[in-house]
PDB file of C-alpha atoms in Angstrom:
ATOM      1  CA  UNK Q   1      25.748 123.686 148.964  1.00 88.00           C
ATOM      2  CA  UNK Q   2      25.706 120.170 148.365  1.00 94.00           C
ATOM      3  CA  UNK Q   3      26.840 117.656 146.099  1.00 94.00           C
ATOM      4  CA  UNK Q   4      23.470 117.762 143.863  1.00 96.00           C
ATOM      5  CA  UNK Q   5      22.882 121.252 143.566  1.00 96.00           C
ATOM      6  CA  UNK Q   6      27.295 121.782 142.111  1.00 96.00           C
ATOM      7  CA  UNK Q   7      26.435 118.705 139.644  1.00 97.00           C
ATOM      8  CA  UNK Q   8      23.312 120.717 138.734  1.00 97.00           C
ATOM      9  CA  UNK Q   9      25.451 123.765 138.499  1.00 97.00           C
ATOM     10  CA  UNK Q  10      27.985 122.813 136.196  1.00 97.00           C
ATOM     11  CA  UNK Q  11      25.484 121.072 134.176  1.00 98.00           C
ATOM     12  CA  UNK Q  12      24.360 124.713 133.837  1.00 97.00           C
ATOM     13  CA  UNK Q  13      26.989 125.715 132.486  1.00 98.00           C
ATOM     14  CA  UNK Q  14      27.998 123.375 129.989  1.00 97.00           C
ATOM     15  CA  UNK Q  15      24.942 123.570 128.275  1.00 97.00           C
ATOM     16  CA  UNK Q  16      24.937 126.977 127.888  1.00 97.00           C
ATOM     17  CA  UNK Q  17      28.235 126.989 126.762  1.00 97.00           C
ATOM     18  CA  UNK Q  18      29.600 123.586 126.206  1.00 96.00           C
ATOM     19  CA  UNK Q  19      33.096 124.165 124.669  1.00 94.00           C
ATOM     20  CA  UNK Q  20      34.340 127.697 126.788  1.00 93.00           C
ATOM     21  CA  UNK Q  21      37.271 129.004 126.264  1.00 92.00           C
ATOM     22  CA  UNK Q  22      40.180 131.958 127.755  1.00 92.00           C
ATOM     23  CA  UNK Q  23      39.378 135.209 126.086  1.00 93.00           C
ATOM     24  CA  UNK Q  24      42.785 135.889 125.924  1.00 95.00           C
ATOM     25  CA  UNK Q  25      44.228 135.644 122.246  1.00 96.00           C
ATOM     26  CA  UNK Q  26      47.068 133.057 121.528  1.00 97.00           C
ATOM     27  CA  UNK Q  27      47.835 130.416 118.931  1.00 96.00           C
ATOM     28  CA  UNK Q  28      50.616 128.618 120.643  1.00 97.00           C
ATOM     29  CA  UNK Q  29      51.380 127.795 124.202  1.00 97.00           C
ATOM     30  CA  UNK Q  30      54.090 130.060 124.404  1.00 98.00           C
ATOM     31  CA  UNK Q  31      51.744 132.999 123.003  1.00 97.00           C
ATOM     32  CA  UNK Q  32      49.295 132.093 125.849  1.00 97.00           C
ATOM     33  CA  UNK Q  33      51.907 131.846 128.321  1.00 97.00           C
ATOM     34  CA  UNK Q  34      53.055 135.792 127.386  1.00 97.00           C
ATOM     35  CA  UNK Q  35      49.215 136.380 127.679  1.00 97.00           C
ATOM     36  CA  UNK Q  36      48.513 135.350 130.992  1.00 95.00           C
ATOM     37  CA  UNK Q  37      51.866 136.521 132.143  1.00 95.00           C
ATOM     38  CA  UNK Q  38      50.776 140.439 131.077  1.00 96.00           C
ATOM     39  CA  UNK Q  39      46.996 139.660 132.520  1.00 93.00           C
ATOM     40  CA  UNK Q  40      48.239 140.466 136.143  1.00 87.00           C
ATOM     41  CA  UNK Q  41      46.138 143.173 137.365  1.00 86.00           C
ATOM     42  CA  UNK Q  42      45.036 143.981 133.761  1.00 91.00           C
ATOM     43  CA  UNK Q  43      42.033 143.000 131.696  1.00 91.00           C
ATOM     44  CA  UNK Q  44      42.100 140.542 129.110  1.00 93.00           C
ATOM     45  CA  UNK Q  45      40.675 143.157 126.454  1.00 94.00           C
ATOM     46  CA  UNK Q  46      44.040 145.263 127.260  1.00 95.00           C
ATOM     47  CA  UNK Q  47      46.264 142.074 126.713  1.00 96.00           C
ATOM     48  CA  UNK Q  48      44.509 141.087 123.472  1.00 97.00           C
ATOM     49  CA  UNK Q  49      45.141 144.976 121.962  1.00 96.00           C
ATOM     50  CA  UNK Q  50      49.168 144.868 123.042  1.00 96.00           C
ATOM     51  CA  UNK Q  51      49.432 141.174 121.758  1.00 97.00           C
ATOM     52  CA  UNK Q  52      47.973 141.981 118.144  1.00 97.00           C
ATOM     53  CA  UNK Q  53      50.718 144.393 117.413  1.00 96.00           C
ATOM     54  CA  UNK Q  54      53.489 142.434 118.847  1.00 97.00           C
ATOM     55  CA  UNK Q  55      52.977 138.658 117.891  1.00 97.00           C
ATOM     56  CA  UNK Q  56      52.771 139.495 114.583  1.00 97.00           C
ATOM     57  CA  UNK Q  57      56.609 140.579 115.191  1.00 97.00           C
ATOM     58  CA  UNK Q  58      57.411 138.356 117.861  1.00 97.00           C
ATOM     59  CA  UNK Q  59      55.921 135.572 119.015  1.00 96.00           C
ATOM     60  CA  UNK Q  60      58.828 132.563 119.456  1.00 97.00           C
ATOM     61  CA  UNK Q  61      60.891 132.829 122.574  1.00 97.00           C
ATOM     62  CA  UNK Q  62      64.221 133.940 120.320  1.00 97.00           C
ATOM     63  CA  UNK Q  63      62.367 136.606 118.605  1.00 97.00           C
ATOM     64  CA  UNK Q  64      61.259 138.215 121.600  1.00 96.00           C
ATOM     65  CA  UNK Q  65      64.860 138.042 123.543  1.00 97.00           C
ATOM     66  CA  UNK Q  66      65.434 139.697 120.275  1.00 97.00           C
ATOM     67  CA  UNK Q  67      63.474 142.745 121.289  1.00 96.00           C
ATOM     68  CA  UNK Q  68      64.889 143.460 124.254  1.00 96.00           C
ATOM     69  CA  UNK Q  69      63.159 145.387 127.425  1.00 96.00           C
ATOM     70  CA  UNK Q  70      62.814 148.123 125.710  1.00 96.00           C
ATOM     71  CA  UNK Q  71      61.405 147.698 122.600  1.00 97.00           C
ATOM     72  CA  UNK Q  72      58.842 145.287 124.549  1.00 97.00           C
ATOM     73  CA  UNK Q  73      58.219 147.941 126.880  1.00 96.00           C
ATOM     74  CA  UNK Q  74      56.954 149.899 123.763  1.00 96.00           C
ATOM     75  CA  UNK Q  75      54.686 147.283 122.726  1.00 96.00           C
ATOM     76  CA  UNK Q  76      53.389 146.461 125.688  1.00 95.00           C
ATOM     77  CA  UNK Q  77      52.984 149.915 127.473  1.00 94.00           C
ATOM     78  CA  UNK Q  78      49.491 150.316 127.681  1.00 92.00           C
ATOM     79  CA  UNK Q  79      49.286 147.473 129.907  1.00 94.00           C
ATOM     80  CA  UNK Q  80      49.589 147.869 133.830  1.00 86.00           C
ATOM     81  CA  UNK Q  81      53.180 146.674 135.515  1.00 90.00           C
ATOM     82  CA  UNK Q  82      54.637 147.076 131.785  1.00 93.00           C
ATOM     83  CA  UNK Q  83      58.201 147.556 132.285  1.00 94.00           C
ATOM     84  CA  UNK Q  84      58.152 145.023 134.907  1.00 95.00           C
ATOM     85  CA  UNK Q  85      56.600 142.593 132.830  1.00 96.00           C
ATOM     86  CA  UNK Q  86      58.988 143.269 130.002  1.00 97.00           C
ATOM     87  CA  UNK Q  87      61.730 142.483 132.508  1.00 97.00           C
ATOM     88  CA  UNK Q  88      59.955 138.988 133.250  1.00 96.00           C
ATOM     89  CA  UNK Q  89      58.764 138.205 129.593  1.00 97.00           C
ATOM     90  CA  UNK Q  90      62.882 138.591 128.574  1.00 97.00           C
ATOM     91  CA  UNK Q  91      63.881 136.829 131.561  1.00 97.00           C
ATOM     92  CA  UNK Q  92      61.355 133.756 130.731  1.00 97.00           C
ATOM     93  CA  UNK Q  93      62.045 133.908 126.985  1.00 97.00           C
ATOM     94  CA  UNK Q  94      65.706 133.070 128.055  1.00 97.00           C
ATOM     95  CA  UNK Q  95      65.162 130.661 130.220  1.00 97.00           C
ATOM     96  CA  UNK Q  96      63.040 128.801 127.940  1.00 97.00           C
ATOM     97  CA  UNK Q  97      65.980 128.497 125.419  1.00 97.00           C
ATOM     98  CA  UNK Q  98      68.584 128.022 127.635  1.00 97.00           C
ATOM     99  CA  UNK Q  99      66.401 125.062 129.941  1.00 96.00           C
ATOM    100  CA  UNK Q 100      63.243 124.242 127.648  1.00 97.00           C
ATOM    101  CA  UNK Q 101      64.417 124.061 123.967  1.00 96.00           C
ATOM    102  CA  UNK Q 102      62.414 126.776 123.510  1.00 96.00           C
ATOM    103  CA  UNK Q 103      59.480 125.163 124.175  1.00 97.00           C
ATOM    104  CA  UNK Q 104      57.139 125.800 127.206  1.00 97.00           C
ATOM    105  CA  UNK Q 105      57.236 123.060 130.055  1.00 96.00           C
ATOM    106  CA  UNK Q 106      54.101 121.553 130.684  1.00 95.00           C
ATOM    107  CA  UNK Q 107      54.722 120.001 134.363  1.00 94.00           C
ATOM    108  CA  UNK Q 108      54.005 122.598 137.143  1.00 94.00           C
ATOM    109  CA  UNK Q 109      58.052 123.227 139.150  1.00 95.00           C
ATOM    110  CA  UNK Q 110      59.302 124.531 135.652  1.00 96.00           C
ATOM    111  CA  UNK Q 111      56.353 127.004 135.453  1.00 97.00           C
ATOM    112  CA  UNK Q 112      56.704 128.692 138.825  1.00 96.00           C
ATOM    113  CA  UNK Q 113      60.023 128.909 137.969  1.00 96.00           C
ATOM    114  CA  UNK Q 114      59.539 130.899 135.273  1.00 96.00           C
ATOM    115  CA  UNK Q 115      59.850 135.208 136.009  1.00 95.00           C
ATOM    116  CA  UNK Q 116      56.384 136.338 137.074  1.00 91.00           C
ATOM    117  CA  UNK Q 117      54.780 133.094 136.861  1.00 93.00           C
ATOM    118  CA  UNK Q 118      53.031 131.907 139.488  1.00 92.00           C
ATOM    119  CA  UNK Q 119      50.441 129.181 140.878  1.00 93.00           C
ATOM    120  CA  UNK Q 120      47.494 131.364 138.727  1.00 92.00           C
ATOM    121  CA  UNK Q 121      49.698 131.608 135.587  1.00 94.00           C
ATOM    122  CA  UNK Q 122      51.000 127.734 135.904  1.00 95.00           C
ATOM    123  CA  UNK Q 123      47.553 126.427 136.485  1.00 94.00           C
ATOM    124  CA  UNK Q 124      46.056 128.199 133.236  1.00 94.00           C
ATOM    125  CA  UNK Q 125      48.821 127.213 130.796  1.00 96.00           C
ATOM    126  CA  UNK Q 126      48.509 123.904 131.949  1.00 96.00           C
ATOM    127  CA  UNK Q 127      44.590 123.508 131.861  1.00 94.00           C
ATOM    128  CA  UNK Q 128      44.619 125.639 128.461  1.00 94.00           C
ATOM    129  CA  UNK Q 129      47.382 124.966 126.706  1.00 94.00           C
ATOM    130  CA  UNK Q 130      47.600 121.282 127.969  1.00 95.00           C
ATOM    131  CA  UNK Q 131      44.686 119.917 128.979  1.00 92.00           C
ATOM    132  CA  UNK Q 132      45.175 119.729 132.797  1.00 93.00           C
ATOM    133  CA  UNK Q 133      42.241 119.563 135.337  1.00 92.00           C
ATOM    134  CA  UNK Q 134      43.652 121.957 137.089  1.00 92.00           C
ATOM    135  CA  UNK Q 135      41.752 125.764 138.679  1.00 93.00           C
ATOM    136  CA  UNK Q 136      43.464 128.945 138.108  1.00 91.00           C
ATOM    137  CA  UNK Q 137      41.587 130.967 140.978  1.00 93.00           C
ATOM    138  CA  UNK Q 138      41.719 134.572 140.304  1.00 91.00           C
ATOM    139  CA  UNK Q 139      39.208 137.374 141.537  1.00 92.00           C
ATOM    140  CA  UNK Q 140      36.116 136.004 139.690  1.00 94.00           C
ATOM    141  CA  UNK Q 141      36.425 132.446 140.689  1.00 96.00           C
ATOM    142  CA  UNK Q 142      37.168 133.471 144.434  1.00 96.00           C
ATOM    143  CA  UNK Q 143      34.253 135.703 144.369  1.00 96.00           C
ATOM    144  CA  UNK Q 144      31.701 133.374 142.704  1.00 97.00           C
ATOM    145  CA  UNK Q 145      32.805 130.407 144.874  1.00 97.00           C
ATOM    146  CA  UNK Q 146      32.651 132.300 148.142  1.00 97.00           C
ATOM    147  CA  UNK Q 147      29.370 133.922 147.149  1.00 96.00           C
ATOM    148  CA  UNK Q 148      27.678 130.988 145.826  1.00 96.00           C
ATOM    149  CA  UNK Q 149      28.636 128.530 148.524  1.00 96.00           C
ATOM    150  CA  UNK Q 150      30.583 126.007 145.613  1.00 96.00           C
ATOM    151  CA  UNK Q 151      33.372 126.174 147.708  1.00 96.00           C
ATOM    152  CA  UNK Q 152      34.007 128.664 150.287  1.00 96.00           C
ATOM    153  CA  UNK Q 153      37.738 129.888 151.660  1.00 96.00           C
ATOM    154  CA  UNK Q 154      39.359 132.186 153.154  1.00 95.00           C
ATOM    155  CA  UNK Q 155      42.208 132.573 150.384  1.00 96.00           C
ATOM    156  CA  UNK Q 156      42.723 131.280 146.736  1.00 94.00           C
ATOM    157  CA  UNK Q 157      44.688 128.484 148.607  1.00 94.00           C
ATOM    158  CA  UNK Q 158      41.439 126.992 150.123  1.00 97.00           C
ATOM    159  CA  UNK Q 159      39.361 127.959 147.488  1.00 96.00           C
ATOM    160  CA  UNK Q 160      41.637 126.116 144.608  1.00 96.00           C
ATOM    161  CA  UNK Q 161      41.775 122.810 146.589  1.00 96.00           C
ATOM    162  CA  UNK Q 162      37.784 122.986 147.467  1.00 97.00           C
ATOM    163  CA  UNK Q 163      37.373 123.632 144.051  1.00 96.00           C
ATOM    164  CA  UNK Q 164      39.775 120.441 143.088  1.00 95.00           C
ATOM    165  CA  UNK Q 165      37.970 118.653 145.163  1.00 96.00           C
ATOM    166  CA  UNK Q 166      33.854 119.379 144.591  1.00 95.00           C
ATOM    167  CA  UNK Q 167      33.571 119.906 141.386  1.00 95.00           C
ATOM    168  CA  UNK Q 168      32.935 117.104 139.601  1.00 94.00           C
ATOM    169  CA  UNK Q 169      34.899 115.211 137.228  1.00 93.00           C
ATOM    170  CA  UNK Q 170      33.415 115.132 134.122  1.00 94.00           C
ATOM    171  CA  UNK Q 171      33.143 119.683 134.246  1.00 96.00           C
ATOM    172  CA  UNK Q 172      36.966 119.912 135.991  1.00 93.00           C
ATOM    173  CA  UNK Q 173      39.006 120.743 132.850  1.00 93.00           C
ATOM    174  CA  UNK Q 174      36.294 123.508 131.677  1.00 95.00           C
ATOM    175  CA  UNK Q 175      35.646 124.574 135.384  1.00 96.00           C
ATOM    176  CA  UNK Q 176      37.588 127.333 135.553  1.00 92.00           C
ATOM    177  CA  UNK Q 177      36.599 128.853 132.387  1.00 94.00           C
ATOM    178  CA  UNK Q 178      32.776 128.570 133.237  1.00 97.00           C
ATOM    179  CA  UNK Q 179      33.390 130.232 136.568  1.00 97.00           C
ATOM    180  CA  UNK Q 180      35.502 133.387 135.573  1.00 94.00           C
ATOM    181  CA  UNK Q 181      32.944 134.007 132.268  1.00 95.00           C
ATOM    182  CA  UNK Q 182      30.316 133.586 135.658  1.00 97.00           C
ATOM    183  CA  UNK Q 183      32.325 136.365 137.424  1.00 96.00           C
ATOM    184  CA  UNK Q 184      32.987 138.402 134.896  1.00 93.00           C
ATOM    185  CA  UNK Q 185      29.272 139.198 132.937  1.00 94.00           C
ATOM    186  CA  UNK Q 186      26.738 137.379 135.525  1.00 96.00           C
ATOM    187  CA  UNK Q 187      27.813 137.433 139.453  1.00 96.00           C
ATOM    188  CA  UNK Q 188      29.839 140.664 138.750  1.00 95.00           C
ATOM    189  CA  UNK Q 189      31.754 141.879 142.324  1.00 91.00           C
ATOM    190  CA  UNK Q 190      29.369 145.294 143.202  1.00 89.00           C
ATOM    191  CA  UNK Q 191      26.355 144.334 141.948  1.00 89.00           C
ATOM    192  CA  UNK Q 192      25.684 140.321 140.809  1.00 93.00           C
ATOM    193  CA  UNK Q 193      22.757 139.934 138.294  1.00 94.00           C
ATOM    194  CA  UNK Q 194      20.781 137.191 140.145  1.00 94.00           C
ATOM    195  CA  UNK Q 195      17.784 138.447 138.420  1.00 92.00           C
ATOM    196  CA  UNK Q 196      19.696 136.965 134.957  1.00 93.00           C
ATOM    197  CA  UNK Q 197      21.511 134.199 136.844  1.00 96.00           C
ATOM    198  CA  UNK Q 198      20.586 130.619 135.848  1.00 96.00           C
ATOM    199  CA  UNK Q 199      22.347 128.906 138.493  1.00 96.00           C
ATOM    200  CA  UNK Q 200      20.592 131.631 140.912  1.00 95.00           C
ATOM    201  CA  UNK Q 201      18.466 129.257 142.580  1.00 95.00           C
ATOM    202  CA  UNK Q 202      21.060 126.587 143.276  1.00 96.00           C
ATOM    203  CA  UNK Q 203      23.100 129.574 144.902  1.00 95.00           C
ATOM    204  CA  UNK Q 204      23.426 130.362 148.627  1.00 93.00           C
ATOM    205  CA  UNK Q 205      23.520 133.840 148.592  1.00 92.00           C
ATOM    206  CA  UNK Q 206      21.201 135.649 150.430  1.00 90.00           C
ATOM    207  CA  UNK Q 207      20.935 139.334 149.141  1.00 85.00           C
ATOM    208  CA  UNK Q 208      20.384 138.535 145.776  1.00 83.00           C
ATOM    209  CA  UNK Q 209      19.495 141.179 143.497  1.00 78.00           C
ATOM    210  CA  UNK Q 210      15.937 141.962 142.092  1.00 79.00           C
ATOM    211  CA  UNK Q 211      15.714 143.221 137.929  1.00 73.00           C
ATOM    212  CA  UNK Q 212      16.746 146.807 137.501  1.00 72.00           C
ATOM    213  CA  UNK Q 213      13.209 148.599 137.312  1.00 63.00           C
ATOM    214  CA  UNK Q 214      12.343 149.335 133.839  1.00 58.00           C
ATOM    215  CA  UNK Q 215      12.268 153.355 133.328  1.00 55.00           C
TER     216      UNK Q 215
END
């Protein structure tokens, strides 16, 4: 993979989709920082269907302390991890009041420190919510940049900084989002459609995948 073919890549992928965005459901940035906080090891479609029923009654810091575990627990239980991510959405709603104002820090050391928020979580509410150039590197993107050859690591470590460092410029804010939507419909983790790829022949994978026969 060299410098040409990622340029030709992400030029790809903006004009296919030039504005992409989280499909994850929010308004605010602290309604997109709850989001990504219940995404661990759950799908975005299950976030969206818990977050519809409970921003409508709580979706400010206060009113959620409100709450309480429990009653978030309720809301919240079809998700994976739910009472432990009730215990962490309380916990962060109170430190944002007591710390933040009530308002949701935008520099990185306030983030982490934030319950169950980690590099992943930090790095989207920044990009998203404030306009960062920064890579969130879950599953998808570690997949699609090990696969591909955009930039290969070991761990999301490698793979993040790679990715800081390749892509270029211009594509770096909406990077991120290209590469998971990439993950998630085209270079899927059992079975990648390279037969419906269009960055397939700027990619350095070598099994690629042939159309499904037609029956």
């Amino acid at each position: 993979m060299n410098a040409a073919k990622r340029l030709e890549i992400f030029k790809r992928f903006r004009a296919a989709n030039p504005s992409p965005k989280t499909e994850l459901e929010y308004t605010t940035p602290f309604e997109l920082l709850i989001a990504v906080l219940l995404s661990a090891q759950a799908t975005d479609v299950s976030v969206n269907k818990a977050t519809r029923l409970l921003y409508p009654v709580a979706n400010t810091p206060a009113q959620m302390l409100a709450l309480g575990v429990d009653e978030l627990a309720s809301y919240i239980r079809t998700i994976g991890l739910f009472r432990t991510k009730a215990k962490n959405v309380i916990a962060t709603c109170q430190i944002l009041l007591d710390h933040h104002g009530g308002e949701v820090p935008r520099d990185r050391a306030s983030l982490e420190a934030l319950p169950g928020v980690g590099r992943k979580t930090a790095n989207v509410v920044m990009n998203t919510a404030f306009g960062e150039p920064t890579m969130a590197v879950d599953t998808h993107i570690f997949r699609v940049s090990n696969r591909t050859g955009l930039a290969p690591g070991k761990n999301v470590d490698i793979v993040e900084q790679k990715l800081l460092k390749f892509v270029p410029k211009e594509f770096l804010h909406d990077a991120h989002h290209w590469l998971i939507l990439h993950g998630r419909y085209t270079c899927t983790a059992r079975k990648p459609q390279c037969w419906n790829c269009m960055i397939a022949d700027l990619c350095d994978y070598k099994d690629k995948s042939p159309m499904p026969a037609v029956v």
